[in-house]
Every structure is written in structure tokens, then in C-alpha cells.
């Protein structure tokens, strides 16, 4: 597969827990720039599905714990970009939830270099035993139970990947709210190289 931008997002919950993908994010997600979308589940409405298909017709989806109207979605998938095998799951099948050892076991079982998982609604990225683990958070900032303190709301986030051979550059888009209530998009860059030698 040729190099192209890959969007990874999940836990949308439109309209159950969030009105829509934030307008500032929608403006960034223009058709023609993104070649593939990996959706980590809980894509709970047809309008959002149609919006994502309009961005990139190659929309890969796995089943989240609230995708009740899509019983035939797989629980996991693997795609290949360059020399990287990329697995993705929702995360409700990981026990204990979000546990790094359990995620490492899942990555080994799927035989992947990179594992994306959802369910926590919170961005996270780290390397463990030569593998790269990413949770893109919730693209809508949908509320969740059990992962956040009562005084903290999820920050809307998604990630874009640029993959060249054995190098994955991850662009993390977040929409934090400042003390005055204003939201501004922030972008952070994180890189992973398959089989990188420690410095």
C-alpha cells in the first residue's frame, strides 16, 4: 500500500453522548487528504458514518461495546502500511481495561507492530517491548464512565498517521478548553520506528 495519511478515531457516540464531531475538527478533516480511516468503534449513527466515508472511502471499523446495530463488525482488524502491521480494537475486550500487559498480549496475538485501542476516551501513546501503543481518545470528547474524575471532562482528540516504510509519524490533534472556556486545536507530533535500536 502506498504512503498516505491514515486517520484513527473512535468513541464518537453521536448523538447519544455528544452532539457531533467538533466543527474545528470537521474543518480539518477535508476529503482528498486522507487515504484511510481506522475507526475504533462506537460509531453509533449513520450521519457520522456517512461523513467519515466522505472523507475517505476506505473506512475500516471494529465493533465497540455500544455498536449494537452493527452486530457483524469484527472485534479486531489488521492493516499493513509500508513494513508496519497495524492492529486496531475497541478496547472493551482488554482485561483489565487499558492494561499495558494485556495490550502487549493482544499485540502479540495479532502479530502487529502498532496497536490502536479505544474505550478510555483519553489520548495515550507509548512504546513497550518494541511495539507502539496508541489510544486516540474520543473524537467528540464524549463523556464516559469509570475513566475520568467527576471534575474532568474528556478532551476531544484524534490522530493522523503518516507512514513511510518502517517509520510512523503520529500527529495528535486535541481540542482542549482553556480556563475561559475557549477551545483551540493543538497538534503534537510523536514518532515510532519499527525495530529502532535504543540510544
Short mmCIF file of N, CA, C and O in Angstrom, two decimals, residues 16-78:
data_model
loop_
_atom_site.label_atom_id
_atom_site.label_comp_id
_atom_site.label_asym_id
_atom_site.label_seq_id
_atom_site.Cartn_x
_atom_site.Cartn_y
_atom_site.Cartn_z
N UNK A 16 -25.78 10.16 21.14
CA UNK A 16 -26.07 9.72 22.50
C UNK A 16 -25.34 10.49 23.59
O UNK A 16 -25.93 10.84 24.60
N UNK A 17 -24.05 10.73 23.37
CA UNK A 17 -23.24 11.39 24.41
C UNK A 17 -22.58 12.68 23.92
O UNK A 17 -21.97 13.39 24.71
N UNK A 18 -22.65 12.95 22.63
CA UNK A 18 -22.07 14.17 22.06
C UNK A 18 -22.92 14.59 20.87
O UNK A 18 -23.46 13.74 20.15
N UNK A 19 -23.04 15.89 20.66
CA UNK A 19 -23.88 16.39 19.57
C UNK A 19 -23.30 16.07 18.20
O UNK A 19 -24.02 15.74 17.26
N UNK A 20 -21.97 16.16 18.06
CA UNK A 20 -21.33 15.95 16.76
C UNK A 20 -19.82 15.98 16.96
O UNK A 20 -19.32 16.33 18.03
N UNK A 21 -19.08 15.66 15.89
CA UNK A 21 -17.63 15.91 15.88
C UNK A 21 -17.47 17.42 15.91
O UNK A 21 -18.16 18.13 15.18
N UNK A 22 -16.58 17.96 16.75
CA UNK A 22 -16.43 19.42 16.83
C UNK A 22 -16.16 20.06 15.47
O UNK A 22 -15.43 19.51 14.65
N UNK A 23 -16.78 21.23 15.23
CA UNK A 23 -16.65 21.93 13.95
C UNK A 23 -15.18 22.21 13.61
O UNK A 23 -14.79 22.13 12.43
N UNK A 24 -14.37 22.52 14.61
CA UNK A 24 -12.95 22.79 14.35
C UNK A 24 -12.23 21.55 13.85
O UNK A 24 -11.26 21.66 13.10
N UNK A 25 -12.67 20.37 14.27
CA UNK A 25 -12.11 19.12 13.75
C UNK A 25 -12.64 18.84 12.35
O UNK A 25 -11.90 18.45 11.46
N UNK A 26 -13.94 19.02 12.15
CA UNK A 26 -14.54 18.75 10.84
C UNK A 26 -13.87 19.57 9.75
O UNK A 26 -13.67 19.10 8.64
N UNK A 27 -13.52 20.82 10.08
CA UNK A 27 -12.87 21.69 9.12
C UNK A 27 -11.52 21.13 8.68
O UNK A 27 -11.11 21.28 7.53
N UNK A 28 -10.82 20.45 9.59
CA UNK A 28 -9.51 19.86 9.29
C UNK A 28 -9.62 18.56 8.49
O UNK A 28 -8.68 18.18 7.79
N UNK A 29 -10.74 17.89 8.61
CA UNK A 29 -10.91 16.56 8.00
C UNK A 29 -11.55 16.67 6.62
O UNK A 29 -12.66 16.23 6.38
N UNK A 30 -10.80 17.26 5.69
CA UNK A 30 -11.31 17.50 4.34
C UNK A 30 -11.08 16.28 3.45
O UNK A 30 -10.05 15.62 3.56
N UNK A 31 -12.02 16.00 2.55
CA UNK A 31 -11.83 14.90 1.59
C UNK A 31 -10.60 15.15 0.71
O UNK A 31 -10.25 16.28 0.44
N UNK A 32 -9.95 14.05 0.31
CA UNK A 32 -8.81 14.14 -0.59
C UNK A 32 -7.46 14.17 0.10
O UNK A 32 -6.43 13.99 -0.55
N UNK A 33 -7.43 14.38 1.40
CA UNK A 33 -6.16 14.42 2.13
C UNK A 33 -5.87 13.11 2.86
O UNK A 33 -4.74 12.80 3.15
N UNK A 34 -6.92 12.38 3.18
CA UNK A 34 -6.81 11.17 3.99
C UNK A 34 -7.14 9.96 3.13
O UNK A 34 -8.17 9.93 2.45
N UNK A 35 -6.25 8.96 3.16
CA UNK A 35 -6.44 7.78 2.33
C UNK A 35 -7.22 6.67 2.99
O UNK A 35 -7.85 5.86 2.31
N UNK A 36 -7.15 6.60 4.31
CA UNK A 36 -7.82 5.51 5.02
C UNK A 36 -8.21 5.99 6.41
O UNK A 36 -7.52 6.82 7.00
N UNK A 37 -9.31 5.44 6.92
CA UNK A 37 -9.75 5.73 8.29
C UNK A 37 -9.86 4.43 9.06
O UNK A 37 -10.46 3.46 8.58
N UNK A 38 -9.27 4.41 10.24
CA UNK A 38 -9.42 3.31 11.18
C UNK A 38 -10.32 3.81 12.30
O UNK A 38 -9.96 4.73 13.02
N UNK A 39 -11.50 3.23 12.41
CA UNK A 39 -12.46 3.63 13.44
C UNK A 39 -12.50 2.55 14.51
O UNK A 39 -12.77 1.38 14.21
N UNK A 40 -12.25 2.94 15.75
CA UNK A 40 -12.13 2.01 16.86
C UNK A 40 -13.44 1.71 17.56
O UNK A 40 -13.45 1.29 18.71
N UNK A 41 -14.54 1.92 16.87
CA UNK A 41 -15.83 1.54 17.44
C UNK A 41 -16.60 2.68 18.06
O UNK A 41 -16.13 3.80 18.18
N UNK A 42 -17.83 2.34 18.42
CA UNK A 42 -18.81 3.28 18.98
C UNK A 42 -19.08 4.42 18.01
O UNK A 42 -19.19 5.58 18.39
N UNK A 43 -19.19 4.04 16.74
CA UNK A 43 -19.67 4.92 15.68
C UNK A 43 -21.17 4.65 15.62
O UNK A 43 -21.64 3.79 14.90
N UNK A 44 -21.92 5.39 16.40
CA UNK A 44 -23.29 4.99 16.71
C UNK A 44 -24.37 5.65 15.87
O UNK A 44 -25.55 5.48 16.17
N UNK A 45 -24.00 6.38 14.81
CA UNK A 45 -25.05 6.96 13.96
C UNK A 45 -24.63 6.98 12.49
O UNK A 45 -23.45 7.03 12.17
N UNK A 46 -25.63 6.93 11.62
CA UNK A 46 -25.38 6.86 10.18
C UNK A 46 -24.81 8.17 9.62
O UNK A 46 -23.98 8.15 8.72
N UNK A 47 -25.24 9.33 10.13
CA UNK A 47 -24.73 10.60 9.62
C UNK A 47 -23.21 10.72 9.81
O UNK A 47 -22.50 11.17 8.92
N UNK A 48 -22.71 10.30 10.96
CA UNK A 48 -21.27 10.34 11.20
C UNK A 48 -20.56 9.32 10.31
O UNK A 48 -19.49 9.61 9.76
N UNK A 49 -21.15 8.15 10.15
CA UNK A 49 -20.61 7.15 9.22
C UNK A 49 -20.49 7.74 7.82
O UNK A 49 -19.44 7.64 7.17
N UNK A 50 -21.55 8.39 7.34
CA UNK A 50 -21.54 9.00 6.01
C UNK A 50 -20.50 10.11 5.91
O UNK A 50 -19.82 10.25 4.89
N UNK A 51 -20.34 10.91 6.97
CA UNK A 51 -19.32 11.96 6.99
C UNK A 51 -17.93 11.35 6.84
O UNK A 51 -17.12 11.82 6.03
N UNK A 52 -17.66 10.29 7.59
CA UNK A 52 -16.35 9.64 7.52
C UNK A 52 -16.11 9.02 6.15
O UNK A 52 -15.02 9.13 5.59
N UNK A 53 -17.14 8.40 5.57
CA UNK A 53 -17.00 7.81 4.22
C UNK A 53 -16.72 8.90 3.19
O UNK A 53 -16.05 8.66 2.19
N UNK A 54 -17.24 10.10 3.42
CA UNK A 54 -16.98 11.22 2.51
C UNK A 54 -15.54 11.71 2.59
O UNK A 54 -15.01 12.26 1.63
N UNK A 55 -14.91 11.52 3.75
CA UNK A 55 -13.50 11.92 3.90
C UNK A 55 -12.60 10.94 3.17
O UNK A 55 -11.68 11.32 2.46
N UNK A 56 -12.85 9.64 3.37
CA UNK A 56 -12.05 8.59 2.74
C UNK A 56 -12.94 7.36 2.57
O UNK A 56 -13.47 6.85 3.55
N UNK A 57 -13.08 6.89 1.35
CA UNK A 57 -13.94 5.72 1.13
C UNK A 57 -13.41 4.44 1.79
O UNK A 57 -14.16 3.52 2.02
N UNK A 58 -12.10 4.40 2.11
CA UNK A 58 -11.53 3.23 2.77
C UNK A 58 -11.70 3.40 4.28
O UNK A 58 -10.80 3.85 4.99
N UNK A 59 -12.89 3.06 4.76
CA UNK A 59 -13.24 3.19 6.18
C UNK A 59 -13.25 1.80 6.80
O UNK A 59 -14.07 0.96 6.45
N UNK A 60 -12.29 1.56 7.69
CA UNK A 60 -12.17 0.28 8.38
C UNK A 60 -12.70 0.46 9.80
O UNK A 60 -12.26 1.36 10.52
N UNK A 61 -13.64 -0.38 10.21
CA UNK A 61 -14.31 -0.22 11.51
C UNK A 61 -14.26 -1.53 12.29
O UNK A 61 -14.46 -2.61 11.72
N UNK A 62 -14.01 -1.41 13.61
CA UNK A 62 -14.18 -2.55 14.50
C UNK A 62 -15.32 -2.24 15.46
O UNK A 62 -15.70 -1.09 15.64
N UNK A 63 -15.84 -3.29 16.07
CA UNK A 63 -17.01 -3.16 16.93
C UNK A 63 -16.65 -2.64 18.31
O UNK A 63 -15.77 -3.17 18.98
N UNK A 64 -17.35 -1.59 18.71
CA UNK A 64 -17.25 -1.09 20.07
C UNK A 64 -18.34 -1.71 20.92
O UNK A 64 -19.25 -2.37 20.41
N UNK A 65 -18.29 -1.47 22.21
CA UNK A 65 -19.27 -2.08 23.10
C UNK A 65 -20.66 -1.50 22.96
O UNK A 65 -21.63 -2.07 23.46
N UNK A 66 -20.83 -0.37 22.24
CA UNK A 66 -22.15 0.21 22.04
C UNK A 66 -22.59 0.19 20.57
O UNK A 66 -23.55 0.86 20.21
N UNK A 67 -21.91 -0.56 19.74
CA UNK A 67 -22.30 -0.69 18.33
C UNK A 67 -23.32 -1.81 18.18
O UNK A 67 -23.12 -2.80 17.48
N UNK A 68 -24.46 -1.66 18.84
CA UNK A 68 -25.47 -2.72 18.90
C UNK A 68 -26.20 -2.92 17.57
O UNK A 68 -26.73 -3.99 17.31
N UNK A 69 -26.24 -1.89 16.73
CA UNK A 69 -26.93 -2.02 15.46
C UNK A 69 -26.01 -2.52 14.35
O UNK A 69 -26.40 -2.56 13.19
N UNK A 70 -24.78 -2.88 14.70
CA UNK A 70 -23.82 -3.40 13.72
C UNK A 70 -23.20 -4.69 14.29
O UNK A 70 -22.02 -4.74 14.59
N UNK A 71 -24.02 -5.74 14.42
CA UNK A 71 -23.54 -6.95 15.10
C UNK A 71 -22.47 -7.72 14.32
O UNK A 71 -21.78 -8.55 14.90
N UNK A 72 -22.31 -7.44 13.03
CA UNK A 72 -21.36 -8.20 12.22
C UNK A 72 -19.98 -7.57 12.12
O UNK A 72 -19.11 -8.09 11.41
N UNK A 73 -19.76 -6.44 12.79
CA UNK A 73 -18.43 -5.83 12.78
C UNK A 73 -17.44 -6.74 13.52
O UNK A 73 -17.78 -7.31 14.55
N UNK A 74 -16.20 -6.84 13.03
CA UNK A 74 -15.21 -7.65 13.74
C UNK A 74 -14.74 -6.94 15.00
O UNK A 74 -14.81 -5.71 15.11
N UNK A 75 -14.23 -7.70 15.96
CA UNK A 75 -13.70 -7.12 17.19
C UNK A 75 -12.29 -6.57 16.99
O UNK A 75 -11.85 -5.72 17.77
N UNK A 76 -11.59 -7.06 15.97
CA UNK A 76 -10.24 -6.58 15.69
C UNK A 76 -9.97 -6.66 14.20
O UNK A 76 -10.61 -7.44 13.49
N UNK A 77 -9.02 -5.85 13.74
CA UNK A 77 -8.57 -5.87 12.35
C UNK A 77 -7.09 -5.55 12.31
O UNK A 77 -6.54 -4.93 13.23
N UNK A 78 -6.46 -5.93 11.20
CA UNK A 78 -5.06 -5.61 10.96
C UNK A 78 -4.94 -5.06 9.54
O UNK A 78 -5.51 -5.62 8.61
#
